PDB file of C-alpha atoms in Angstrom:
ATOM      1  CA  UNK A 280       5.249  19.323  -0.627  1.00 39.00           C
ATOM      2  CA  UNK A 281       4.438  16.957   2.204  1.00 46.00           C
ATOM      3  CA  UNK A 282       6.865  14.598   3.878  1.00 57.00           C
ATOM      4  CA  UNK A 283       4.992  11.590   2.514  1.00 57.00           C
ATOM      5  CA  UNK A 284       8.200   9.962   1.318  1.00 60.00           C
ATOM      6  CA  UNK A 285       9.585   9.785   4.829  1.00 70.00           C
ATOM      7  CA  UNK A 286       6.525   9.495   7.056  1.00 84.00           C
ATOM      8  CA  UNK A 287       3.422   7.312   6.982  1.00 94.00           C
ATOM      9  CA  UNK A 288       0.089   9.040   6.412  1.00 95.00           C
ATOM     10  CA  UNK A 289      -1.707   9.286   9.770  1.00 95.00           C
ATOM     11  CA  UNK A 290      -4.700   7.123  10.641  1.00 97.00           C
ATOM     12  CA  UNK A 291      -7.896   9.148  10.113  1.00 97.00           C
ATOM     13  CA  UNK A 292     -11.321   8.651  11.641  1.00 97.00           C
ATOM     14  CA  UNK A 293     -13.109   5.961   9.547  1.00 98.00           C
ATOM     15  CA  UNK A 294     -14.768   5.705   7.190  1.00 98.00           C
ATOM     16  CA  UNK A 295     -12.423   6.978   4.515  1.00 98.00           C
ATOM     17  CA  UNK A 296     -10.933   5.454   1.382  1.00 98.00           C
ATOM     18  CA  UNK A 297      -7.549   4.010   0.465  1.00 98.00           C
ATOM     19  CA  UNK A 298      -6.608   3.601  -3.199  1.00 98.00           C
ATOM     20  CA  UNK A 299      -3.727   1.119  -3.453  1.00 98.00           C
ATOM     21  CA  UNK A 300      -1.739   1.409  -6.689  1.00 98.00           C
ATOM     22  CA  UNK A 301       0.909  -1.309  -7.093  1.00 98.00           C
ATOM     23  CA  UNK A 302       3.168  -1.176 -10.121  1.00 97.00           C
ATOM     24  CA  UNK A 303       6.125  -2.535 -11.988  1.00 96.00           C
ATOM     25  CA  UNK A 304       7.958   0.027 -14.117  1.00 96.00           C
ATOM     26  CA  UNK A 305       9.385  -0.377 -17.604  1.00 95.00           C
ATOM     27  CA  UNK A 306      12.887   0.882 -18.386  1.00 94.00           C
ATOM     28  CA  UNK A 307      11.385   4.058 -19.870  1.00 94.00           C
ATOM     29  CA  UNK A 308      12.012   7.000 -17.602  1.00 92.00           C
ATOM     30  CA  UNK A 309      11.502  10.111 -19.737  1.00 96.00           C
ATOM     31  CA  UNK A 310       9.033  12.479 -18.140  1.00 96.00           C
ATOM     32  CA  UNK A 311       8.181  10.082 -15.317  1.00 96.00           C
ATOM     33  CA  UNK A 312       9.527  12.056 -12.337  1.00 95.00           C
ATOM     34  CA  UNK A 313       8.110  15.373 -13.563  1.00 97.00           C
ATOM     35  CA  UNK A 314       4.703  13.842 -14.200  1.00 97.00           C
ATOM     36  CA  UNK A 315       4.752  12.073 -10.860  1.00 95.00           C
ATOM     37  CA  UNK A 316       5.518  15.348  -9.058  1.00 95.00           C
ATOM     38  CA  UNK A 317       2.807  17.131 -11.007  1.00 97.00           C
ATOM     39  CA  UNK A 318       0.224  14.445 -10.169  1.00 96.00           C
ATOM     40  CA  UNK A 319       1.044  14.834  -6.480  1.00 94.00           C
ATOM     41  CA  UNK A 320       0.556  18.566  -6.757  1.00 96.00           C
ATOM     42  CA  UNK A 321      -2.801  18.052  -8.486  1.00 97.00           C
ATOM     43  CA  UNK A 322      -4.170  15.355  -6.180  1.00 97.00           C
ATOM     44  CA  UNK A 323      -3.409  17.470  -3.120  1.00 96.00           C
ATOM     45  CA  UNK A 324      -5.837  20.070  -4.461  1.00 97.00           C
ATOM     46  CA  UNK A 325      -8.761  17.610  -4.756  1.00 98.00           C
ATOM     47  CA  UNK A 326     -11.459  18.333  -2.129  1.00 98.00           C
ATOM     48  CA  UNK A 327     -11.555  15.317   0.195  1.00 98.00           C
ATOM     49  CA  UNK A 328      -7.943  14.319  -0.479  1.00 98.00           C
ATOM     50  CA  UNK A 329      -6.369  13.205   2.810  1.00 98.00           C
ATOM     51  CA  UNK A 330      -2.835  12.085   2.023  1.00 97.00           C
ATOM     52  CA  UNK A 331      -0.499  10.026  -0.152  1.00 96.00           C
ATOM     53  CA  UNK A 332       2.425   7.731   0.547  1.00 96.00           C
ATOM     54  CA  UNK A 333       4.761   5.888  -1.743  1.00 95.00           C
ATOM     55  CA  UNK A 334       7.531   3.290  -1.611  1.00 96.00           C
ATOM     56  CA  UNK A 335       9.542   1.549  -4.327  1.00 95.00           C
ATOM     57  CA  UNK A 336      12.012  -1.286  -3.964  1.00 94.00           C
ATOM     58  CA  UNK A 337      14.845  -0.530  -6.428  1.00 93.00           C
ATOM     59  CA  UNK A 338      14.322  -2.684  -9.498  1.00 89.00           C
ATOM     60  CA  UNK A 339      11.118  -4.063  -8.018  1.00 92.00           C
ATOM     61  CA  UNK A 340       7.644  -3.249  -6.873  1.00 96.00           C
ATOM     62  CA  UNK A 341       6.267   0.228  -6.254  1.00 96.00           C
ATOM     63  CA  UNK A 342       3.297   0.822  -3.973  1.00 97.00           C
ATOM     64  CA  UNK A 343       1.505   4.164  -3.738  1.00 97.00           C
ATOM     65  CA  UNK A 344      -1.501   4.619  -1.466  1.00 98.00           C
ATOM     66  CA  UNK A 345      -3.775   7.633  -1.801  1.00 98.00           C
ATOM     67  CA  UNK A 346      -6.256   8.393   0.980  1.00 98.00           C
ATOM     68  CA  UNK A 347      -9.576  10.141   0.313  1.00 98.00           C
ATOM     69  CA  UNK A 348     -12.548  11.111   2.435  1.00 98.00           C
ATOM     70  CA  UNK A 349     -15.156   9.551   0.134  1.00 98.00           C
ATOM     71  CA  UNK A 350     -15.987   8.100  -3.275  1.00 98.00           C
ATOM     72  CA  UNK A 351     -16.763  11.552  -4.681  1.00 98.00           C
ATOM     73  CA  UNK A 352     -13.190  12.681  -4.012  1.00 98.00           C
ATOM     74  CA  UNK A 353     -11.854   9.593  -5.827  1.00 98.00           C
ATOM     75  CA  UNK A 354     -14.200  10.235  -8.761  1.00 98.00           C
ATOM     76  CA  UNK A 355     -13.037  13.800  -9.030  1.00 98.00           C
ATOM     77  CA  UNK A 356      -9.411  12.669  -9.095  1.00 98.00           C
ATOM     78  CA  UNK A 357     -10.133   9.870 -11.600  1.00 96.00           C
ATOM     79  CA  UNK A 358     -11.883  12.321 -13.883  1.00 97.00           C
ATOM     80  CA  UNK A 359      -9.167  14.990 -13.801  1.00 98.00           C
ATOM     81  CA  UNK A 360      -8.163  15.634 -17.433  1.00 98.00           C
ATOM     82  CA  UNK A 361      -4.445  16.053 -16.766  1.00 98.00           C
ATOM     83  CA  UNK A 362      -4.481  12.889 -14.642  1.00 98.00           C
ATOM     84  CA  UNK A 363      -6.168  10.931 -17.440  1.00 98.00           C
ATOM     85  CA  UNK A 364      -3.535  12.092 -19.919  1.00 98.00           C
ATOM     86  CA  UNK A 365      -0.810  10.997 -17.500  1.00 98.00           C
ATOM     87  CA  UNK A 366      -2.468   7.580 -17.017  1.00 97.00           C
ATOM     88  CA  UNK A 367      -2.555   7.065 -20.754  1.00 97.00           C
ATOM     89  CA  UNK A 368       1.128   7.901 -21.013  1.00 97.00           C
ATOM     90  CA  UNK A 369       1.788   5.579 -18.060  1.00 97.00           C
ATOM     91  CA  UNK A 370       0.196   2.657 -19.895  1.00 97.00           C
ATOM     92  CA  UNK A 371       2.033   3.557 -23.087  1.00 97.00           C
ATOM     93  CA  UNK A 372       5.486   4.120 -21.613  1.00 97.00           C
ATOM     94  CA  UNK A 373       6.183   3.816 -17.895  1.00 97.00           C
ATOM     95  CA  UNK A 374       4.336   0.782 -16.567  1.00 97.00           C
ATOM     96  CA  UNK A 375       4.866  -2.868 -17.340  1.00 96.00           C
ATOM     97  CA  UNK A 376       1.997  -3.809 -15.085  1.00 96.00           C
ATOM     98  CA  UNK A 377      -0.170  -2.284 -12.394  1.00 97.00           C
ATOM     99  CA  UNK A 378      -3.090  -3.154 -10.152  1.00 98.00           C
ATOM    100  CA  UNK A 379      -5.477  -0.767  -8.389  1.00 98.00           C
ATOM    101  CA  UNK A 380      -7.566  -1.670  -5.325  1.00 98.00           C
ATOM    102  CA  UNK A 381     -10.160   0.879  -4.139  1.00 98.00           C
ATOM    103  CA  UNK A 382     -11.021   0.155  -0.516  1.00 98.00           C
ATOM    104  CA  UNK A 383     -13.087   1.665   2.295  1.00 98.00           C
ATOM    105  CA  UNK A 384     -11.113   1.924   5.528  1.00 98.00           C
ATOM    106  CA  UNK A 385     -13.038   0.507   8.471  1.00 98.00           C
ATOM    107  CA  UNK A 386     -10.323   0.621  11.116  1.00 97.00           C
ATOM    108  CA  UNK A 387      -6.912   2.218  11.533  1.00 98.00           C
ATOM    109  CA  UNK A 388      -4.265   2.739  14.192  1.00 97.00           C
ATOM    110  CA  UNK A 389      -0.674   3.717  14.577  1.00 97.00           C
ATOM    111  CA  UNK A 390       2.426   3.275  16.686  1.00 97.00           C
ATOM    112  CA  UNK A 391       5.190   5.745  17.338  1.00 96.00           C
ATOM    113  CA  UNK A 392       8.333   5.046  19.319  1.00 93.00           C
ATOM    114  CA  UNK A 393       8.545   6.821  22.642  1.00 87.00           C
ATOM    115  CA  UNK A 394       4.824   7.529  22.738  1.00 61.00           C
TER     116      UNK A 394
ATOM    117  CA  UNK B 284       7.670 -18.435  -1.751  1.00 39.00           C
ATOM    118  CA  UNK B 285       5.595 -16.284  -4.053  1.00 46.00           C
ATOM    119  CA  UNK B 286       6.940 -13.663  -6.419  1.00 57.00           C
ATOM    120  CA  UNK B 287       5.267 -10.906  -4.390  1.00 57.00           C
ATOM    121  CA  UNK B 288       8.454  -8.838  -4.392  1.00 60.00           C
ATOM    122  CA  UNK B 289       8.442  -8.554  -8.169  1.00 70.00           C
ATOM    123  CA  UNK B 290       4.770  -8.720  -9.143  1.00 84.00           C
ATOM    124  CA  UNK B 291       1.657  -6.964  -7.902  1.00 94.00           C
ATOM    125  CA  UNK B 292      -1.004  -9.105  -6.238  1.00 95.00           C
ATOM    126  CA  UNK B 293      -3.817  -9.662  -8.752  1.00 95.00           C
ATOM    127  CA  UNK B 294      -7.181  -7.925  -8.457  1.00 97.00           C
ATOM    128  CA  UNK B 295      -9.673 -10.340  -6.880  1.00 97.00           C
ATOM    129  CA  UNK B 296     -13.448 -10.345  -7.083  1.00 97.00           C
ATOM    130  CA  UNK B 297     -14.728  -7.865  -4.432  1.00 98.00           C
ATOM    131  CA  UNK B 298     -15.470  -7.773  -1.632  1.00 98.00           C
ATOM    132  CA  UNK B 299     -12.172  -8.676   0.011  1.00 98.00           C
ATOM    133  CA  UNK B 300      -9.896  -6.875   2.460  1.00 98.00           C
ATOM    134  CA  UNK B 301      -6.629  -4.979   2.152  1.00 98.00           C
ATOM    135  CA  UNK B 302      -4.512  -4.360   5.241  1.00 98.00           C
ATOM    136  CA  UNK B 303      -2.084  -1.519   4.525  1.00 98.00           C
ATOM    137  CA  UNK B 304       0.941  -1.463   6.839  1.00 98.00           C
ATOM    138  CA  UNK B 305       3.184   1.587   6.344  1.00 98.00           C
ATOM    139  CA  UNK B 306       6.363   1.834   8.372  1.00 97.00           C
ATOM    140  CA  UNK B 307       9.591   3.609   9.111  1.00 96.00           C
ATOM    141  CA  UNK B 308      12.353   1.369  10.404  1.00 96.00           C
ATOM    142  CA  UNK B 309      14.869   2.031  13.149  1.00 95.00           C
ATOM    143  CA  UNK B 310      18.556   1.255  12.602  1.00 94.00           C
ATOM    144  CA  UNK B 311      18.112  -2.037  14.454  1.00 94.00           C
ATOM    145  CA  UNK B 312      18.265  -4.933  12.039  1.00 92.00           C
ATOM    146  CA  UNK B 313      18.966  -8.034  14.145  1.00 96.00           C
ATOM    147  CA  UNK B 314      16.422 -10.739  13.457  1.00 96.00           C
ATOM    148  CA  UNK B 315      14.316  -8.551  11.179  1.00 96.00           C
ATOM    149  CA  UNK B 316      14.780 -10.407   7.869  1.00 95.00           C
ATOM    150  CA  UNK B 317      14.332 -13.848   9.424  1.00 97.00           C
ATOM    151  CA  UNK B 318      11.206 -12.763  11.277  1.00 97.00           C
ATOM    152  CA  UNK B 319       9.829 -11.072   8.169  1.00 95.00           C
ATOM    153  CA  UNK B 320      10.327 -14.271   6.137  1.00 95.00           C
ATOM    154  CA  UNK B 321       8.732 -16.347   8.888  1.00 97.00           C
ATOM    155  CA  UNK B 322       5.693 -14.039   9.058  1.00 96.00           C
ATOM    156  CA  UNK B 323       5.202 -14.400   5.316  1.00 94.00           C
ATOM    157  CA  UNK B 324       5.333 -18.148   5.650  1.00 96.00           C
ATOM    158  CA  UNK B 325       2.785 -18.049   8.482  1.00 97.00           C
ATOM    159  CA  UNK B 326       0.335 -15.615   6.879  1.00 97.00           C
ATOM    160  CA  UNK B 327       0.237 -17.673   3.698  1.00 96.00           C
ATOM    161  CA  UNK B 328      -1.189 -20.555   5.750  1.00 97.00           C
ATOM    162  CA  UNK B 329      -4.115 -18.490   7.119  1.00 98.00           C
ATOM    163  CA  UNK B 330      -7.450 -19.629   5.591  1.00 98.00           C
ATOM    164  CA  UNK B 331      -8.749 -16.711   3.528  1.00 98.00           C
ATOM    165  CA  UNK B 332      -5.294 -15.224   2.905  1.00 98.00           C
ATOM    166  CA  UNK B 333      -5.146 -13.991  -0.696  1.00 97.00           C
ATOM    167  CA  UNK B 334      -1.751 -12.402  -1.180  1.00 97.00           C
ATOM    168  CA  UNK B 335       0.913 -10.008   0.076  1.00 96.00           C
ATOM    169  CA  UNK B 336       3.068  -7.353  -1.550  1.00 96.00           C
ATOM    170  CA  UNK B 337       5.809  -5.162  -0.193  1.00 95.00           C
ATOM    171  CA  UNK B 338       7.982  -2.220  -1.244  1.00 96.00           C
ATOM    172  CA  UNK B 339      10.557  -0.173   0.623  1.00 95.00           C
ATOM    173  CA  UNK B 340      12.356   2.956  -0.522  1.00 94.00           C
ATOM    174  CA  UNK B 341      15.933   2.606   0.759  1.00 93.00           C
ATOM    175  CA  UNK B 342      16.261   4.737   3.883  1.00 89.00           C
ATOM    176  CA  UNK B 343      12.602   5.682   3.653  1.00 92.00           C
ATOM    177  CA  UNK B 344       9.083   4.390   3.802  1.00 96.00           C
ATOM    178  CA  UNK B 345       8.054   0.742   3.623  1.00 96.00           C
ATOM    179  CA  UNK B 346       4.562  -0.281   2.537  1.00 97.00           C
ATOM    180  CA  UNK B 347       3.258  -3.840   2.877  1.00 97.00           C
ATOM    181  CA  UNK B 348      -0.261  -4.730   1.798  1.00 98.00           C
ATOM    182  CA  UNK B 349      -1.850  -8.020   2.842  1.00 97.00           C
ATOM    183  CA  UNK B 350      -5.035  -9.173   1.094  1.00 98.00           C
ATOM    184  CA  UNK B 351      -7.637 -11.324   2.861  1.00 98.00           C
ATOM    185  CA  UNK B 352     -11.013 -12.714   1.898  1.00 98.00           C
ATOM    186  CA  UNK B 353     -12.815 -11.467   5.022  1.00 98.00           C
ATOM    187  CA  UNK B 354     -12.566 -10.051   8.545  1.00 98.00           C
ATOM    188  CA  UNK B 355     -12.340 -13.551  10.028  1.00 98.00           C
ATOM    189  CA  UNK B 356      -9.130 -14.200   8.108  1.00 98.00           C
ATOM    190  CA  UNK B 357      -7.653 -10.923   9.410  1.00 98.00           C
ATOM    191  CA  UNK B 358      -8.703 -11.792  12.967  1.00 98.00           C
ATOM    192  CA  UNK B 359      -7.067 -15.174  12.710  1.00 98.00           C
ATOM    193  CA  UNK B 360      -3.846 -13.577  11.518  1.00 98.00           C
ATOM    194  CA  UNK B 361      -3.978 -10.827  14.171  1.00 96.00           C
ATOM    195  CA  UNK B 362      -4.471 -13.416  16.878  1.00 97.00           C
ATOM    196  CA  UNK B 363      -1.631 -15.717  15.777  1.00 98.00           C
ATOM    197  CA  UNK B 364       0.662 -16.150  18.795  1.00 98.00           C
ATOM    198  CA  UNK B 365       3.917 -16.095  16.843  1.00 98.00           C
ATOM    199  CA  UNK B 366       2.722 -13.017  14.951  1.00 98.00           C
ATOM    200  CA  UNK B 367       1.906 -11.230  18.219  1.00 98.00           C
ATOM    201  CA  UNK B 368       5.358 -11.982  19.583  1.00 98.00           C
ATOM    202  CA  UNK B 369       6.888 -10.589  16.379  1.00 98.00           C
ATOM    203  CA  UNK B 370       4.730  -7.431  16.585  1.00 97.00           C
ATOM    204  CA  UNK B 371       5.901  -6.838  20.140  1.00 97.00           C
ATOM    205  CA  UNK B 372       9.524  -7.179  19.061  1.00 97.00           C
ATOM    206  CA  UNK B 373       8.778  -4.849  16.113  1.00 97.00           C
ATOM    207  CA  UNK B 374       7.567  -2.120  18.462  1.00 97.00           C
ATOM    208  CA  UNK B 375      10.518  -2.716  20.777  1.00 97.00           C
ATOM    209  CA  UNK B 376      13.272  -2.849  18.169  1.00 97.00           C
ATOM    210  CA  UNK B 377      12.549  -2.541  14.461  1.00 97.00           C
ATOM    211  CA  UNK B 378       9.974   0.195  13.934  1.00 97.00           C
ATOM    212  CA  UNK B 379      10.262   3.890  14.555  1.00 96.00           C
ATOM    213  CA  UNK B 380       6.691   4.403  13.490  1.00 96.00           C
ATOM    214  CA  UNK B 381       3.923   2.542  11.710  1.00 97.00           C
ATOM    215  CA  UNK B 382       0.318   2.965  10.671  1.00 98.00           C
ATOM    216  CA  UNK B 383      -2.212   0.247   9.805  1.00 98.00           C
ATOM    217  CA  UNK B 384      -5.343   0.798   7.704  1.00 98.00           C
ATOM    218  CA  UNK B 385      -7.830  -2.103   7.454  1.00 98.00           C
ATOM    219  CA  UNK B 386     -10.013  -1.591   4.390  1.00 98.00           C
ATOM    220  CA  UNK B 387     -12.720  -3.418   2.457  1.00 98.00           C
ATOM    221  CA  UNK B 388     -11.994  -3.500  -1.259  1.00 98.00           C
ATOM    222  CA  UNK B 389     -15.000  -2.419  -3.311  1.00 98.00           C
ATOM    223  CA  UNK B 390     -13.403  -2.247  -6.743  1.00 97.00           C
ATOM    224  CA  UNK B 391     -10.174  -3.390  -8.375  1.00 98.00           C
ATOM    225  CA  UNK B 392      -8.612  -3.617 -11.811  1.00 97.00           C
ATOM    226  CA  UNK B 393      -5.283  -4.112 -13.476  1.00 97.00           C
ATOM    227  CA  UNK B 394      -3.221  -3.316 -16.522  1.00 97.00           C
ATOM    228  CA  UNK B 395      -0.576  -5.441 -18.208  1.00 96.00           C
ATOM    229  CA  UNK B 396       1.564  -4.383 -21.137  1.00 93.00           C
ATOM    230  CA  UNK B 397       0.799  -6.204 -24.330  1.00 87.00           C
ATOM    231  CA  UNK B 398      -2.611  -7.354 -23.106  1.00 61.00           C
TER     232      UNK B 398
END
């Protein structure tokens, strides 16, 4: 797996897409970690997938951002059967609330200490 | 202050902008929380500011997403003198690494339990 939990996804050459998924969890935890790992494995295999990064404040908000080359890549991921099953379970069990923003990146840049 | 630490920002009517700021902190903590609070206070006053949300995995990645109505609102925030001073201090002290993606939201939706 990638080091997306400890390093930001790099800035790519625009245009590309960012899918921002912000969520509040329920108390239900059964199957969540396994499904989450499996979804990461699956999304990585989507043609046009660029990267994923995730952060969650304990007891608070979680933000996951997936980066894709174009709308077709997002459509392919949205239509993935195993992903759709997981989303359904997410609405039924794991999420109290979530919001998704699909956005086209126009500009990006980064900073690294010592550069 | 808003409840942005415990609730996702709502989906707005597109188009609008999302500025994704993903970061890794250094060990340096002096002044960080105060400056962070002050920046939130300032950004809220920018015409065209829509909302902000933040999550940080302890010891890991932090993701903050600011939402703005248009590029002009982002420019106004980027050009804010106090914000620029804080950014400079961030690069000098608080951040090991960060990446910024400026993206135009084309589509958004949400889910809430019990809806």
